[in-house]
């Protein structure tokens, strides 16, 4: 499959997963706990089943690393190319009745995201990107190109994690920067707002996993932004245990 064909596959599966999530929301949400005490719902499982089944049918030679399968002990060995799937990023927000949750799918090649997509089920938005080729937003108005922006004269619009809103590391990081406003939000929504030029900065100090960031990073980089670690290196993939270090997502520098 070409990159564009893979991206269209991501789009179809992300939207199918979004439909599954909203169906669970309408019928009622039951929250249980995984071994690490993080929440999980029927929507996580239903969305993941649609995505991994579709990826394995269409790209059988590419391993799939999916959050709930990993939690259950099913971990495929990542190769030079592999998929990373977070079927419901923002389960806490979903369970709390907020709209800040997402479906994230990314394709990794040689440790870098080469394409990805993020669906926002509650708002009907879909973000897609292939670094070096472009990024797009799809909603009820159709599909159109998007681009990250340069910081406007009034200063930075910062999106920060709702869960870590009071983290002193965030306060210290922003202390000497020209911040116009801070918006607290959950899930990969923050990456999407940077990619479409509605925000300038998303610093993340706290635990994330590779499936949380692969698809969103592809979209941000395709839109002209960046996702880098504290030492300035691009956030990479295929790390032991799939855990990410702290990172900063930016628009156009």
PDB file of C-alpha atoms in Angstrom:
ATOM      1  CA  UNK A   1       0.000   0.000   0.000  1.00  0.00           C
ATOM      2  CA  UNK A   2       1.143   3.539  -0.721  1.00  0.00           C
ATOM      3  CA  UNK A   3       1.329   6.108   2.068  1.00  0.00           C
ATOM      4  CA  UNK A   4      -1.831   7.760   0.761  1.00  0.00           C
ATOM      5  CA  UNK A   5      -3.665   4.428   0.729  1.00  0.00           C
ATOM      6  CA  UNK A   6      -2.500   3.767   4.286  1.00  0.00           C
ATOM      7  CA  UNK A   7      -3.724   7.203   5.322  1.00  0.00           C
ATOM      8  CA  UNK A   8      -7.157   6.527   3.856  1.00  0.00           C
ATOM      9  CA  UNK A   9      -7.200   3.227   5.742  1.00  0.00           C
ATOM     10  CA  UNK A  10      -6.410   5.134   8.942  1.00  0.00           C
ATOM     11  CA  UNK A  11      -9.223   7.581   8.183  1.00  0.00           C
ATOM     12  CA  UNK A  12     -11.797   4.819   7.656  1.00  0.00           C
ATOM     13  CA  UNK A  13     -10.791   2.902  10.767  1.00  0.00           C
ATOM     14  CA  UNK A  14     -10.579   5.983  12.987  1.00  0.00           C
ATOM     15  CA  UNK A  15     -14.080   7.027  11.965  1.00  0.00           C
ATOM     16  CA  UNK A  16     -15.415   3.490  12.488  1.00  0.00           C
ATOM     17  CA  UNK A  17     -13.860   3.474  15.956  1.00  0.00           C
ATOM     18  CA  UNK A  18     -15.375   6.887  16.659  1.00  0.00           C
ATOM     19  CA  UNK A  19     -18.820   5.512  15.775  1.00  0.00           C
ATOM     20  CA  UNK A  20     -18.293   2.577  18.146  1.00  0.00           C
ATOM     21  CA  UNK A  21     -17.272   4.927  20.961  1.00  0.00           C
ATOM     22  CA  UNK A  22     -20.288   7.185  20.512  1.00  0.00           C
ATOM     23  CA  UNK A  23     -22.617   4.172  20.454  1.00  0.00           C
ATOM     24  CA  UNK A  24     -21.283   3.123  23.859  1.00  0.00           C
ATOM     25  CA  UNK A  25     -21.667   6.685  25.128  1.00  0.00           C
ATOM     26  CA  UNK A  26     -25.319   6.694  24.110  1.00  0.00           C
ATOM     27  CA  UNK A  27     -26.052   3.312  25.711  1.00  0.00           C
ATOM     28  CA  UNK A  28     -24.232   4.038  29.005  1.00  0.00           C
ATOM     29  CA  UNK A  29     -20.625   3.849  30.178  1.00  0.00           C
ATOM     30  CA  UNK A  30     -19.276   1.283  32.628  1.00  0.00           C
ATOM     31  CA  UNK A  31     -15.753   1.916  33.906  1.00  0.00           C
ATOM     32  CA  UNK A  32     -13.431  -0.831  35.145  1.00  0.00           C
ATOM     33  CA  UNK A  33      -9.744  -0.746  36.087  1.00  0.00           C
ATOM     34  CA  UNK A  34      -6.723  -2.316  34.422  1.00  0.00           C
ATOM     35  CA  UNK A  35      -3.873  -3.833  36.406  1.00  0.00           C
ATOM     36  CA  UNK A  36      -2.113  -0.454  36.483  1.00  0.00           C
ATOM     37  CA  UNK A  37      -5.327   1.083  37.918  1.00  0.00           C
ATOM     38  CA  UNK A  38      -5.995   3.218  34.848  1.00  0.00           C
ATOM     39  CA  UNK A  39      -9.622   3.269  33.664  1.00  0.00           C
ATOM     40  CA  UNK A  40     -10.980   1.281  30.747  1.00  0.00           C
ATOM     41  CA  UNK A  41     -14.465   1.035  29.262  1.00  0.00           C
ATOM     42  CA  UNK A  42     -16.381  -1.079  26.777  1.00  0.00           C
ATOM     43  CA  UNK A  43     -15.747   1.706  24.271  1.00  0.00           C
ATOM     44  CA  UNK A  44     -11.966   1.203  24.488  1.00  0.00           C
ATOM     45  CA  UNK A  45     -12.359  -2.469  23.612  1.00  0.00           C
ATOM     46  CA  UNK A  46     -14.992  -1.975  20.892  1.00  0.00           C
ATOM     47  CA  UNK A  47     -12.962   0.745  19.164  1.00  0.00           C
ATOM     48  CA  UNK A  48      -9.722  -1.215  19.375  1.00  0.00           C
ATOM     49  CA  UNK A  49     -11.340  -4.330  17.901  1.00  0.00           C
ATOM     50  CA  UNK A  50     -12.462  -2.389  14.835  1.00  0.00           C
ATOM     51  CA  UNK A  51      -9.061  -0.807  14.317  1.00  0.00           C
ATOM     52  CA  UNK A  52      -6.777  -3.805  14.824  1.00  0.00           C
ATOM     53  CA  UNK A  53      -9.001  -6.085  12.748  1.00  0.00           C
ATOM     54  CA  UNK A  54      -8.910  -3.604   9.885  1.00  0.00           C
ATOM     55  CA  UNK A  55      -5.174  -2.981  10.091  1.00  0.00           C
ATOM     56  CA  UNK A  56      -4.301  -6.684  10.205  1.00  0.00           C
ATOM     57  CA  UNK A  57      -6.592  -7.459   7.281  1.00  0.00           C
ATOM     58  CA  UNK A  58      -5.230  -4.655   5.094  1.00  0.00           C
ATOM     59  CA  UNK A  59      -1.549  -4.742   6.141  1.00  0.00           C
ATOM     60  CA  UNK A  60      -0.881  -8.261   7.474  1.00  0.00           C
ATOM     61  CA  UNK A  61       2.912  -7.886   7.305  1.00  0.00           C
ATOM     62  CA  UNK A  62       2.975  -4.841   9.618  1.00  0.00           C
ATOM     63  CA  UNK A  63       2.813  -5.537  13.381  1.00  0.00           C
ATOM     64  CA  UNK A  64       0.112  -3.780  15.410  1.00  0.00           C
ATOM     65  CA  UNK A  65       0.815  -2.487  18.922  1.00  0.00           C
ATOM     66  CA  UNK A  66      -2.497  -1.536  20.530  1.00  0.00           C
ATOM     67  CA  UNK A  67      -3.034  -0.220  24.054  1.00  0.00           C
ATOM     68  CA  UNK A  68      -5.642  -2.666  25.332  1.00  0.00           C
ATOM     69  CA  UNK A  69      -3.912  -5.673  23.762  1.00  0.00           C
ATOM     70  CA  UNK A  70      -0.694  -4.652  25.494  1.00  0.00           C
ATOM     71  CA  UNK A  71      -2.589  -4.311  28.794  1.00  0.00           C
ATOM     72  CA  UNK A  72      -3.888  -7.854  28.288  1.00  0.00           C
ATOM     73  CA  UNK A  73      -0.395  -9.204  27.597  1.00  0.00           C
ATOM     74  CA  UNK A  74      -0.647  -9.479  23.802  1.00  0.00           C
ATOM     75  CA  UNK A  75       2.405  -7.635  22.516  1.00  0.00           C
ATOM     76  CA  UNK A  76       3.567  -8.070  18.946  1.00  0.00           C
ATOM     77  CA  UNK A  77       7.252  -7.571  18.272  1.00  0.00           C
ATOM     78  CA  UNK A  78       7.664  -4.226  16.504  1.00  0.00           C
ATOM     79  CA  UNK A  79       9.601  -4.363  13.258  1.00  0.00           C
ATOM     80  CA  UNK A  80      11.083  -1.639  11.099  1.00  0.00           C
ATOM     81  CA  UNK A  81       7.488  -0.623  10.429  1.00  0.00           C
ATOM     82  CA  UNK A  82       4.655  -1.009  12.914  1.00  0.00           C
ATOM     83  CA  UNK A  83       1.308   0.476  13.814  1.00  0.00           C
ATOM     84  CA  UNK A  84       0.577   2.143  17.155  1.00  0.00           C
ATOM     85  CA  UNK A  85      -3.057   2.357  18.244  1.00  0.00           C
ATOM     86  CA  UNK A  86      -4.769   4.173  21.100  1.00  0.00           C
ATOM     87  CA  UNK A  87      -8.435   3.337  20.541  1.00  0.00           C
ATOM     88  CA  UNK A  88      -9.712   5.811  23.134  1.00  0.00           C
ATOM     89  CA  UNK A  89      -7.228   8.432  24.269  1.00  0.00           C
ATOM     90  CA  UNK A  90      -8.765  10.341  27.165  1.00  0.00           C
ATOM     91  CA  UNK A  91     -10.762   7.562  28.817  1.00  0.00           C
ATOM     92  CA  UNK A  92     -11.002   9.650  32.006  1.00  0.00           C
ATOM     93  CA  UNK A  93     -12.591  12.520  30.088  1.00  0.00           C
ATOM     94  CA  UNK A  94     -14.919  10.134  28.254  1.00  0.00           C
ATOM     95  CA  UNK A  95     -16.042   8.508  31.499  1.00  0.00           C
ATOM     96  CA  UNK A  96     -16.566  11.932  33.090  1.00  0.00           C
ATOM     97  CA  UNK A  97     -18.907  12.992  30.294  1.00  0.00           C
ATOM     98  CA  UNK A  98     -16.551  15.501  28.699  1.00  0.00           C
ATOM     99  CA  UNK A  99     -15.895  15.715  24.954  1.00  0.00           C
ATOM    100  CA  UNK A 100     -12.085  15.649  25.076  1.00  0.00           C
ATOM    101  CA  UNK A 101     -11.310  12.131  23.873  1.00  0.00           C
ATOM    102  CA  UNK A 102      -9.752  10.829  20.695  1.00  0.00           C
ATOM    103  CA  UNK A 103      -8.895   7.869  18.493  1.00  0.00           C
ATOM    104  CA  UNK A 104      -5.183   7.788  17.595  1.00  0.00           C
ATOM    105  CA  UNK A 105      -3.540   5.649  14.894  1.00  0.00           C
ATOM    106  CA  UNK A 106       0.057   6.071  13.720  1.00  0.00           C
ATOM    107  CA  UNK A 107       2.449   4.223  11.432  1.00  0.00           C
ATOM    108  CA  UNK A 108       6.084   4.089  12.548  1.00  0.00           C
ATOM    109  CA  UNK A 109       9.045   3.493  10.255  1.00  0.00           C
ATOM    110  CA  UNK A 110      12.632   3.345  11.549  1.00  0.00           C
ATOM    111  CA  UNK A 111      11.571   4.935  14.825  1.00  0.00           C
ATOM    112  CA  UNK A 112       9.678   7.878  13.305  1.00  0.00           C
ATOM    113  CA  UNK A 113       5.968   8.504  12.647  1.00  0.00           C
ATOM    114  CA  UNK A 114       5.448   8.517   8.877  1.00  0.00           C
ATOM    115  CA  UNK A 115       1.686   8.999   8.840  1.00  0.00           C
ATOM    116  CA  UNK A 116      -1.201   9.132  11.244  1.00  0.00           C
ATOM    117  CA  UNK A 117      -4.689  10.181  12.106  1.00  0.00           C
ATOM    118  CA  UNK A 118      -6.669  11.451  15.083  1.00  0.00           C
ATOM    119  CA  UNK A 119     -10.454  11.340  15.274  1.00  0.00           C
ATOM    120  CA  UNK A 120     -12.378  13.415  17.804  1.00  0.00           C
ATOM    121  CA  UNK A 121     -15.651  11.495  18.095  1.00  0.00           C
ATOM    122  CA  UNK A 122     -17.622  14.044  20.111  1.00  0.00           C
ATOM    123  CA  UNK A 123     -17.041  16.870  17.628  1.00  0.00           C
ATOM    124  CA  UNK A 124     -16.927  14.857  14.403  1.00  0.00           C
ATOM    125  CA  UNK A 125     -13.435  16.079  13.526  1.00  0.00           C
ATOM    126  CA  UNK A 126     -10.739  13.990  11.846  1.00  0.00           C
ATOM    127  CA  UNK A 127      -7.105  15.062  11.508  1.00  0.00           C
ATOM    128  CA  UNK A 128      -4.730  13.324   9.087  1.00  0.00           C
ATOM    129  CA  UNK A 129      -1.111  13.831   8.184  1.00  0.00           C
ATOM    130  CA  UNK A 130       1.894  12.566   6.258  1.00  0.00           C
ATOM    131  CA  UNK A 131       5.054  14.476   7.238  1.00  0.00           C
ATOM    132  CA  UNK A 132       6.570  16.002   4.125  1.00  0.00           C
ATOM    133  CA  UNK A 133       3.311  15.746   2.190  1.00  0.00           C
ATOM    134  CA  UNK A 134       0.694  17.644   4.184  1.00  0.00           C
ATOM    135  CA  UNK A 135      -1.944  17.625   6.889  1.00  0.00           C
ATOM    136  CA  UNK A 136      -5.715  17.794   6.630  1.00  0.00           C
ATOM    137  CA  UNK A 137      -8.804  18.311   8.747  1.00  0.00           C
ATOM    138  CA  UNK A 138     -12.089  16.638   7.883  1.00  0.00           C
ATOM    139  CA  UNK A 139     -15.479  17.517   9.358  1.00  0.00           C
ATOM    140  CA  UNK A 140     -19.020  18.273   8.195  1.00  0.00           C
ATOM    141  CA  UNK A 141     -17.596  20.932   5.855  1.00  0.00           C
ATOM    142  CA  UNK A 142     -15.370  18.395   4.064  1.00  0.00           C
ATOM    143  CA  UNK A 143     -11.612  17.850   4.006  1.00  0.00           C
ATOM    144  CA  UNK A 144      -9.146  20.713   3.750  1.00  0.00           C
ATOM    145  CA  UNK A 145      -5.431  21.369   4.344  1.00  0.00           C
ATOM    146  CA  UNK A 146      -4.279  22.674   7.714  1.00  0.00           C
ATOM    147  CA  UNK A 147      -1.017  24.189   8.924  1.00  0.00           C
ATOM    148  CA  UNK A 148       0.549  25.094  12.231  1.00  0.00           C
ATOM    149  CA  UNK A 149       1.090  28.789  12.812  1.00  0.00           C
ATOM    150  CA  UNK A 150       3.909  31.049  13.892  1.00  0.00           C
ATOM    151  CA  UNK A 151       3.461  32.595  17.329  1.00  0.00           C
ATOM    152  CA  UNK A 152       1.246  35.705  16.983  1.00  0.00           C
ATOM    153  CA  UNK A 153       2.328  39.102  18.384  1.00  0.00           C
ATOM    154  CA  UNK A 154       0.044  38.797  21.411  1.00  0.00           C
ATOM    155  CA  UNK A 155       1.915  35.711  22.597  1.00  0.00           C
ATOM    156  CA  UNK A 156       1.513  31.979  23.032  1.00  0.00           C
ATOM    157  CA  UNK A 157      -1.721  30.065  23.272  1.00  0.00           C
ATOM    158  CA  UNK A 158      -0.725  27.109  25.402  1.00  0.00           C
ATOM    159  CA  UNK A 159      -2.700  23.888  25.664  1.00  0.00           C
ATOM    160  CA  UNK A 160      -1.911  21.876  28.782  1.00  0.00           C
ATOM    161  CA  UNK A 161      -3.066  18.561  30.163  1.00  0.00           C
ATOM    162  CA  UNK A 162      -6.130  18.828  32.371  1.00  0.00           C
ATOM    163  CA  UNK A 163      -4.761  16.025  34.571  1.00  0.00           C
ATOM    164  CA  UNK A 164      -1.436  17.839  35.133  1.00  0.00           C
ATOM    165  CA  UNK A 165      -2.740  21.424  35.150  1.00  0.00           C
ATOM    166  CA  UNK A 166      -1.130  22.218  38.513  1.00  0.00           C
ATOM    167  CA  UNK A 167       2.242  20.608  37.793  1.00  0.00           C
ATOM    168  CA  UNK A 168       4.993  22.979  39.001  1.00  0.00           C
ATOM    169  CA  UNK A 169       7.167  21.849  36.092  1.00  0.00           C
ATOM    170  CA  UNK A 170       4.664  23.417  33.709  1.00  0.00           C
ATOM    171  CA  UNK A 171       4.604  26.636  35.716  1.00  0.00           C
ATOM    172  CA  UNK A 172       8.396  26.804  35.680  1.00  0.00           C
ATOM    173  CA  UNK A 173       8.579  26.041  31.960  1.00  0.00           C
ATOM    174  CA  UNK A 174       6.148  28.825  31.067  1.00  0.00           C
ATOM    175  CA  UNK A 175       7.457  31.405  33.556  1.00  0.00           C
ATOM    176  CA  UNK A 176       9.737  33.264  31.125  1.00  0.00           C
ATOM    177  CA  UNK A 177       7.699  32.713  27.974  1.00  0.00           C
ATOM    178  CA  UNK A 178       5.222  35.232  26.483  1.00  0.00           C
ATOM    179  CA  UNK A 179       1.988  33.399  27.306  1.00  0.00           C
ATOM    180  CA  UNK A 180      -1.275  34.998  26.182  1.00  0.00           C
ATOM    181  CA  UNK A 181      -3.548  32.272  27.516  1.00  0.00           C
ATOM    182  CA  UNK A 182      -3.569  28.713  28.821  1.00  0.00           C
ATOM    183  CA  UNK A 183      -6.253  26.179  27.948  1.00  0.00           C
ATOM    184  CA  UNK A 184      -6.509  22.949  29.929  1.00  0.00           C
ATOM    185  CA  UNK A 185      -7.789  19.990  27.962  1.00  0.00           C
ATOM    186  CA  UNK A 186      -7.587  16.226  27.892  1.00  0.00           C
ATOM    187  CA  UNK A 187      -6.371  13.743  25.266  1.00  0.00           C
ATOM    188  CA  UNK A 188      -4.841  14.285  21.820  1.00  0.00           C
ATOM    189  CA  UNK A 189      -7.127  17.267  21.252  1.00  0.00           C
ATOM    190  CA  UNK A 190      -4.126  19.406  22.253  1.00  0.00           C
ATOM    191  CA  UNK A 191      -1.969  18.139  19.370  1.00  0.00           C
ATOM    192  CA  UNK A 192      -4.814  18.784  16.942  1.00  0.00           C
ATOM    193  CA  UNK A 193      -5.214  22.409  18.007  1.00  0.00           C
ATOM    194  CA  UNK A 194      -1.499  23.005  17.449  1.00  0.00           C
ATOM    195  CA  UNK A 195      -1.666  21.313  14.041  1.00  0.00           C
ATOM    196  CA  UNK A 196      -4.557  23.455  12.825  1.00  0.00           C
ATOM    197  CA  UNK A 197      -3.043  26.714  14.049  1.00  0.00           C
ATOM    198  CA  UNK A 198      -5.341  27.357  17.018  1.00  0.00           C
ATOM    199  CA  UNK A 199      -2.569  26.846  19.583  1.00  0.00           C
ATOM    200  CA  UNK A 200       1.185  27.317  19.689  1.00  0.00           C
ATOM    201  CA  UNK A 201       2.527  25.113  22.455  1.00  0.00           C
ATOM    202  CA  UNK A 202       1.702  21.909  24.318  1.00  0.00           C
ATOM    203  CA  UNK A 203       4.336  20.973  26.916  1.00  0.00           C
ATOM    204  CA  UNK A 204       3.856  17.539  28.465  1.00  0.00           C
ATOM    205  CA  UNK A 205       5.459  16.693  31.781  1.00  0.00           C
ATOM    206  CA  UNK A 206       4.100  13.353  32.905  1.00  0.00           C
ATOM    207  CA  UNK A 207       3.590   9.811  31.752  1.00  0.00           C
ATOM    208  CA  UNK A 208       2.513   9.076  28.187  1.00  0.00           C
ATOM    209  CA  UNK A 209       2.913   6.020  26.007  1.00  0.00           C
ATOM    210  CA  UNK A 210       3.907   5.715  22.377  1.00  0.00           C
ATOM    211  CA  UNK A 211       0.362   4.904  21.252  1.00  0.00           C
ATOM    212  CA  UNK A 212      -0.784   8.211  22.814  1.00  0.00           C
ATOM    213  CA  UNK A 213       1.515  10.264  20.600  1.00  0.00           C
ATOM    214  CA  UNK A 214       2.336   8.443  17.338  1.00  0.00           C
ATOM    215  CA  UNK A 215      -0.695   9.450  15.285  1.00  0.00           C
ATOM    216  CA  UNK A 216      -0.898  12.958  16.755  1.00  0.00           C
ATOM    217  CA  UNK A 217       2.819  13.575  16.207  1.00  0.00           C
ATOM    218  CA  UNK A 218       2.493  12.597  12.553  1.00  0.00           C
ATOM    219  CA  UNK A 219      -0.311  15.135  12.144  1.00  0.00           C
ATOM    220  CA  UNK A 220       1.579  17.939  13.919  1.00  0.00           C
ATOM    221  CA  UNK A 221       4.792  17.348  11.955  1.00  0.00           C
ATOM    222  CA  UNK A 222       2.855  17.114   8.695  1.00  0.00           C
ATOM    223  CA  UNK A 223       1.315  20.509   9.522  1.00  0.00           C
ATOM    224  CA  UNK A 224       4.758  22.082  10.020  1.00  0.00           C
ATOM    225  CA  UNK A 225       5.035  21.768  13.797  1.00  0.00           C
ATOM    226  CA  UNK A 226       7.316  19.625  15.932  1.00  0.00           C
ATOM    227  CA  UNK A 227       7.257  17.216  18.876  1.00  0.00           C
ATOM    228  CA  UNK A 228      10.601  17.085  20.686  1.00  0.00           C
ATOM    229  CA  UNK A 229      12.011  15.807  23.950  1.00  0.00           C
ATOM    230  CA  UNK A 230      13.506  18.030  26.626  1.00  0.00           C
ATOM    231  CA  UNK A 231      16.956  17.786  25.005  1.00  0.00           C
ATOM    232  CA  UNK A 232      15.590  18.886  21.632  1.00  0.00           C
ATOM    233  CA  UNK A 233      15.579  15.502  19.872  1.00  0.00           C
ATOM    234  CA  UNK A 234      12.505  14.402  17.907  1.00  0.00           C
ATOM    235  CA  UNK A 235      10.295  12.091  19.949  1.00  0.00           C
ATOM    236  CA  UNK A 236      11.141   8.574  18.761  1.00  0.00           C
ATOM    237  CA  UNK A 237       9.420   5.181  18.784  1.00  0.00           C
ATOM    238  CA  UNK A 238      10.113   1.545  19.492  1.00  0.00           C
ATOM    239  CA  UNK A 239      11.520   2.255  22.948  1.00  0.00           C
ATOM    240  CA  UNK A 240      11.632  -0.548  25.536  1.00  0.00           C
ATOM    241  CA  UNK A 241       8.282  -0.625  27.309  1.00  0.00           C
ATOM    242  CA  UNK A 242       6.833   1.974  24.872  1.00  0.00           C
ATOM    243  CA  UNK A 243       7.002   4.769  27.494  1.00  0.00           C
ATOM    244  CA  UNK A 244       7.707   8.349  26.390  1.00  0.00           C
ATOM    245  CA  UNK A 245       9.900  10.921  28.116  1.00  0.00           C
ATOM    246  CA  UNK A 246       8.636  14.473  28.694  1.00  0.00           C
ATOM    247  CA  UNK A 247       8.130  16.341  25.429  1.00  0.00           C
ATOM    248  CA  UNK A 248       7.068  19.669  23.944  1.00  0.00           C
ATOM    249  CA  UNK A 249       4.732  19.995  20.964  1.00  0.00           C
ATOM    250  CA  UNK A 250       5.142  23.292  19.081  1.00  0.00           C
ATOM    251  CA  UNK A 251       3.730  25.043  16.089  1.00  0.00           C
ATOM    252  CA  UNK A 252       6.008  26.846  13.656  1.00  0.00           C
ATOM    253  CA  UNK A 253       9.157  28.004  15.457  1.00  0.00           C
TER     254      UNK A 253
END
